[in-house]
Amino acid sequence: MVGEKLAGISSEISRSTEKIHNREKYISVNHRDKVERFRTASGKYHAAKARYEAHNSEVETYARALAELTAEFEKLKRRVEEKGSNMGEKATMTAMKSAMKRMKEEIGVYNIKCAIAEIRLQELTEAMQNADVAEKFSDNMDTVGVLPAVRQ
């Protein structure tokens, strides 16, 4: 009697296992393209995220450098103003002209450095925005119905 019950349970388990196996094959065959699209989108998302993080740290570095250049520029500007106020009528015209020429050259150098840093900062900001678009694309792939359980 126990042997018959065990045999019945065994055959029921075998049938259930076979049904599960057949369902898995059906799902694999019918949803293979969705799984591949999900894997591709997931790969693109991770690559975009890595680029975003790299660009973000680079933007922070350039922002700090730009802040330092701006501080140096402000110091230079104050020096020019101080020298201008110190050079009253006592100083000769040639001394004032040479001092102004040196200050203009220094200001020009700092302006070029600031412009380069601003351009690079703008490029990195655009790259970060492009990475955000890729991230939004990947988020949309999750909501479209691509098998979320495949992500694991």
PDB file of C-alpha atoms in Angstrom:
ATOM      1  CA  MET A   1       0.000   0.000   0.000  1.00  0.00           C
ATOM      2  CA  VAL A   2       2.800   2.426   0.909  1.00  0.00           C
ATOM      3  CA  GLY A   3       4.724   1.328  -2.182  1.00  0.00           C
ATOM      4  CA  GLU A   4       1.709   2.099  -4.382  1.00  0.00           C
ATOM      5  CA  LYS A   5       1.361   5.598  -2.826  1.00  0.00           C
ATOM      6  CA  LEU A   6       5.049   6.269  -3.325  1.00  0.00           C
ATOM      7  CA  ALA A   7       4.842   5.066  -6.933  1.00  0.00           C
ATOM      8  CA  GLY A   8       1.846   7.370  -7.519  1.00  0.00           C
ATOM      9  CA  ILE A   9       3.632  10.323  -5.969  1.00  0.00           C
ATOM     10  CA  SER A  10       6.737   9.536  -8.008  1.00  0.00           C
ATOM     11  CA  SER A  11       4.792   9.453 -11.289  1.00  0.00           C
ATOM     12  CA  GLU A  12       2.998  12.715 -10.358  1.00  0.00           C
ATOM     13  CA  ILE A  13       6.340  14.383  -9.650  1.00  0.00           C
ATOM     14  CA  SER A  14       7.683  13.098 -12.982  1.00  0.00           C
ATOM     15  CA  ARG A  15       4.688  14.525 -14.864  1.00  0.00           C
ATOM     16  CA  SER A  16       5.000  17.872 -13.069  1.00  0.00           C
ATOM     17  CA  THR A  17       8.731  18.013 -13.799  1.00  0.00           C
ATOM     18  CA  GLU A  18       8.091  17.265 -17.462  1.00  0.00           C
ATOM     19  CA  LYS A  19       5.412  20.001 -17.638  1.00  0.00           C
ATOM     20  CA  ILE A  20       7.795  22.505 -16.060  1.00  0.00           C
ATOM     21  CA  HIS A  21      10.552  21.505 -18.465  1.00  0.00           C
ATOM     22  CA  ASN A  22       8.201  21.928 -21.458  1.00  0.00           C
ATOM     23  CA  ARG A  23       7.078  25.384 -20.190  1.00  0.00           C
ATOM     24  CA  GLU A  24      10.704  26.470 -19.757  1.00  0.00           C
ATOM     25  CA  LYS A  25      11.491  25.412 -23.338  1.00  0.00           C
ATOM     26  CA  TYR A  26       8.410  27.278 -24.597  1.00  0.00           C
ATOM     27  CA  ILE A  27       9.367  30.460 -22.740  1.00  0.00           C
ATOM     28  CA  SER A  28      12.986  30.214 -23.883  1.00  0.00           C
ATOM     29  CA  VAL A  29      11.999  29.794 -27.524  1.00  0.00           C
ATOM     30  CA  ASN A  30       9.277  32.463 -27.592  1.00  0.00           C
ATOM     31  CA  HIS A  31      11.079  35.132 -25.567  1.00  0.00           C
ATOM     32  CA  ARG A  32      14.671  34.670 -26.744  1.00  0.00           C
ATOM     33  CA  ASP A  33      14.631  37.929 -28.756  1.00  0.00           C
ATOM     34  CA  LYS A  34      13.357  39.896 -25.750  1.00  0.00           C
ATOM     35  CA  VAL A  35      16.034  38.418 -23.532  1.00  0.00           C
ATOM     36  CA  GLU A  36      18.718  39.337 -26.090  1.00  0.00           C
ATOM     37  CA  ARG A  37      17.362  42.884 -26.402  1.00  0.00           C
ATOM     38  CA  PHE A  38      17.351  43.160 -22.647  1.00  0.00           C
ATOM     39  CA  ARG A  39      20.932  41.923 -22.391  1.00  0.00           C
ATOM     40  CA  THR A  40      22.032  44.358 -25.105  1.00  0.00           C
ATOM     41  CA  ALA A  41      20.226  47.270 -23.441  1.00  0.00           C
ATOM     42  CA  SER A  42      21.604  46.281 -20.067  1.00  0.00           C
ATOM     43  CA  GLY A  43      25.137  46.215 -21.458  1.00  0.00           C
ATOM     44  CA  LYS A  44      24.659  49.635 -23.037  1.00  0.00           C
ATOM     45  CA  TYR A  45      23.253  50.961 -19.781  1.00  0.00           C
ATOM     46  CA  HIS A  46      26.216  49.735 -17.745  1.00  0.00           C
ATOM     47  CA  ALA A  47      28.671  51.167 -20.290  1.00  0.00           C
ATOM     48  CA  ALA A  48      26.863  54.518 -20.291  1.00  0.00           C
ATOM     49  CA  LYS A  49      26.778  54.538 -16.521  1.00  0.00           C
ATOM     50  CA  ALA A  50      30.527  53.918 -16.357  1.00  0.00           C
ATOM     51  CA  ARG A  51      31.158  56.724 -18.874  1.00  0.00           C
ATOM     52  CA  TYR A  52      28.860  59.020 -16.901  1.00  0.00           C
ATOM     53  CA  GLU A  53      30.735  58.362 -13.666  1.00  0.00           C
ATOM     54  CA  ALA A  54      34.096  58.901 -15.363  1.00  0.00           C
ATOM     55  CA  HIS A  55      32.941  62.147 -16.961  1.00  0.00           C
ATOM     56  CA  ASN A  56      31.355  63.285 -13.726  1.00  0.00           C
ATOM     57  CA  SER A  57      34.632  62.967 -11.826  1.00  0.00           C
ATOM     58  CA  GLU A  58      36.447  64.722 -14.667  1.00  0.00           C
ATOM     59  CA  VAL A  59      33.884  67.550 -14.582  1.00  0.00           C
ATOM     60  CA  GLU A  60      34.475  67.963 -10.858  1.00  0.00           C
ATOM     61  CA  THR A  61      38.231  68.158 -11.453  1.00  0.00           C
ATOM     62  CA  TYR A  62      37.834  70.809 -14.147  1.00  0.00           C
ATOM     63  CA  ALA A  63      35.335  72.738 -12.025  1.00  0.00           C
ATOM     64  CA  ARG A  64      37.890  72.859  -9.186  1.00  0.00           C
ATOM     65  CA  ALA A  65      40.614  73.979 -11.608  1.00  0.00           C
ATOM     66  CA  LEU A  66      38.306  76.660 -12.990  1.00  0.00           C
ATOM     67  CA  ALA A  67      37.555  77.876  -9.467  1.00  0.00           C
ATOM     68  CA  GLU A  68      41.299  78.086  -8.728  1.00  0.00           C
ATOM     69  CA  LEU A  69      41.925  80.015 -11.942  1.00  0.00           C
ATOM     70  CA  THR A  70      39.087  82.375 -11.125  1.00  0.00           C
ATOM     71  CA  ALA A  71      40.548  82.992  -7.668  1.00  0.00           C
ATOM     72  CA  GLU A  72      43.983  83.691  -9.197  1.00  0.00           C
ATOM     73  CA  PHE A  73      42.383  86.016 -11.728  1.00  0.00           C
ATOM     74  CA  GLU A  74      40.644  87.958  -8.965  1.00  0.00           C
ATOM     75  CA  LYS A  75      43.963  88.301  -7.087  1.00  0.00           C
ATOM     76  CA  LEU A  76      45.614  89.565 -10.255  1.00  0.00           C
ATOM     77  CA  LYS A  77      42.809  92.009 -10.806  1.00  0.00           C
ATOM     78  CA  ARG A  78      43.191  93.361  -7.255  1.00  0.00           C
ATOM     79  CA  ARG A  79      46.952  93.700  -7.803  1.00  0.00           C
ATOM     80  CA  VAL A  80      46.345  95.713 -10.952  1.00  0.00           C
ATOM     81  CA  GLU A  81      43.955  97.978  -9.108  1.00  0.00           C
ATOM     82  CA  GLU A  82      46.409  98.402  -6.205  1.00  0.00           C
ATOM     83  CA  LYS A  83      49.306  99.182  -8.523  1.00  0.00           C
ATOM     84  CA  GLY A  84      47.122 101.648 -10.348  1.00  0.00           C
ATOM     85  CA  SER A  85      46.230 103.413  -7.119  1.00  0.00           C
ATOM     86  CA  ASN A  86      49.857 103.312  -5.869  1.00  0.00           C
ATOM     87  CA  MET A  87      51.187 104.834  -9.053  1.00  0.00           C
ATOM     88  CA  GLY A  88      50.041 108.324  -8.622  1.00  0.00           C
ATOM     89  CA  GLU A  89      51.512 111.341 -10.233  1.00  0.00           C
ATOM     90  CA  LYS A  90      54.968 110.446  -8.846  1.00  0.00           C
ATOM     91  CA  ALA A  91      55.473 107.485 -11.180  1.00  0.00           C
ATOM     92  CA  THR A  92      56.629 108.039 -14.672  1.00  0.00           C
ATOM     93  CA  MET A  93      54.435 107.283 -17.594  1.00  0.00           C
ATOM     94  CA  THR A  94      56.756 104.527 -18.896  1.00  0.00           C
ATOM     95  CA  ALA A  95      56.678 102.666 -15.570  1.00  0.00           C
ATOM     96  CA  MET A  96      52.900 102.706 -15.611  1.00  0.00           C
ATOM     97  CA  LYS A  97      52.792 101.539 -19.227  1.00  0.00           C
ATOM     98  CA  SER A  98      55.162  98.626 -18.612  1.00  0.00           C
ATOM     99  CA  ALA A  99      53.258  97.582 -15.494  1.00  0.00           C
ATOM    100  CA  MET A 100      49.983  97.712 -17.419  1.00  0.00           C
ATOM    101  CA  LYS A 101      51.526  95.703 -20.253  1.00  0.00           C
ATOM    102  CA  ARG A 102      52.694  92.959 -17.842  1.00  0.00           C
ATOM    103  CA  MET A 103      49.294  92.888 -16.161  1.00  0.00           C
ATOM    104  CA  LYS A 104      47.504  92.634 -19.504  1.00  0.00           C
ATOM    105  CA  GLU A 105      49.736  89.721 -20.506  1.00  0.00           C
ATOM    106  CA  GLU A 106      49.021  87.938 -17.218  1.00  0.00           C
ATOM    107  CA  ILE A 107      45.312  88.600 -17.588  1.00  0.00           C
ATOM    108  CA  GLY A 108      45.468  87.229 -21.152  1.00  0.00           C
ATOM    109  CA  VAL A 109      47.122  84.018 -19.957  1.00  0.00           C
ATOM    110  CA  TYR A 110      44.506  83.535 -17.238  1.00  0.00           C
ATOM    111  CA  ASN A 111      41.685  84.301 -19.684  1.00  0.00           C
ATOM    112  CA  ILE A 112      42.996  81.592 -22.029  1.00  0.00           C
ATOM    113  CA  LYS A 113      43.248  79.089 -19.165  1.00  0.00           C
ATOM    114  CA  CYS A 114      39.706  79.944 -18.045  1.00  0.00           C
ATOM    115  CA  ALA A 115      38.363  79.581 -21.603  1.00  0.00           C
ATOM    116  CA  ILE A 116      40.009  76.168 -22.026  1.00  0.00           C
ATOM    117  CA  ALA A 117      38.624  74.968 -18.693  1.00  0.00           C
ATOM    118  CA  GLU A 118      35.136  76.260 -19.572  1.00  0.00           C
ATOM    119  CA  ILE A 119      35.151  74.521 -22.957  1.00  0.00           C
ATOM    120  CA  ARG A 120      36.266  71.218 -21.417  1.00  0.00           C
ATOM    121  CA  LEU A 121      33.633  71.576 -18.691  1.00  0.00           C
ATOM    122  CA  GLN A 122      30.973  72.139 -21.345  1.00  0.00           C
ATOM    123  CA  GLU A 123      32.135  69.066 -23.309  1.00  0.00           C
ATOM    124  CA  LEU A 124      31.990  66.907 -20.210  1.00  0.00           C
ATOM    125  CA  THR A 125      28.564  68.245 -19.284  1.00  0.00           C
ATOM    126  CA  GLU A 126      27.285  67.311 -22.750  1.00  0.00           C
ATOM    127  CA  ALA A 127      28.821  63.854 -22.417  1.00  0.00           C
ATOM    128  CA  MET A 128      27.075  63.431 -19.062  1.00  0.00           C
ATOM    129  CA  GLN A 129      23.757  64.461 -20.626  1.00  0.00           C
ATOM    130  CA  ASN A 130      24.283  61.858 -23.374  1.00  0.00           C
ATOM    131  CA  ALA A 131      24.947  59.258 -20.687  1.00  0.00           C
ATOM    132  CA  ASP A 132      21.671  60.282 -18.979  1.00  0.00           C
ATOM    133  CA  VAL A 133      19.799  59.674 -22.263  1.00  0.00           C
ATOM    134  CA  ALA A 134      21.271  56.181 -22.473  1.00  0.00           C
ATOM    135  CA  GLU A 135      20.277  55.534 -18.858  1.00  0.00           C
ATOM    136  CA  LYS A 136      16.684  56.654 -19.575  1.00  0.00           C
ATOM    137  CA  PHE A 137      16.625  54.311 -22.593  1.00  0.00           C
ATOM    138  CA  SER A 138      17.641  51.435 -20.370  1.00  0.00           C
ATOM    139  CA  ASP A 139      14.988  52.361 -17.794  1.00  0.00           C
ATOM    140  CA  ASN A 140      12.368  52.337 -20.573  1.00  0.00           C
ATOM    141  CA  MET A 141      13.437  48.825 -21.576  1.00  0.00           C
ATOM    142  CA  ASP A 142      12.479  47.638 -18.067  1.00  0.00           C
ATOM    143  CA  THR A 143       8.985  49.148 -18.349  1.00  0.00           C
ATOM    144  CA  VAL A 144       8.342  47.761 -21.856  1.00  0.00           C
ATOM    145  CA  GLY A 145       8.059  44.246 -20.487  1.00  0.00           C
ATOM    146  CA  VAL A 146      11.446  42.789 -21.107  1.00  0.00           C
ATOM    147  CA  LEU A 147      11.731  39.992 -18.571  1.00  0.00           C
ATOM    148  CA  PRO A 148      12.842  41.764 -15.346  1.00  0.00           C
ATOM    149  CA  ALA A 149      13.747  38.441 -13.716  1.00  0.00           C
ATOM    150  CA  VAL A 150      16.460  37.903 -16.347  1.00  0.00           C
ATOM    151  CA  ARG A 151      18.463  40.776 -14.832  1.00  0.00           C
ATOM    152  CA  GLN A 152      19.673  38.563 -11.994  1.00  0.00           C
TER     153      GLN A 152
END
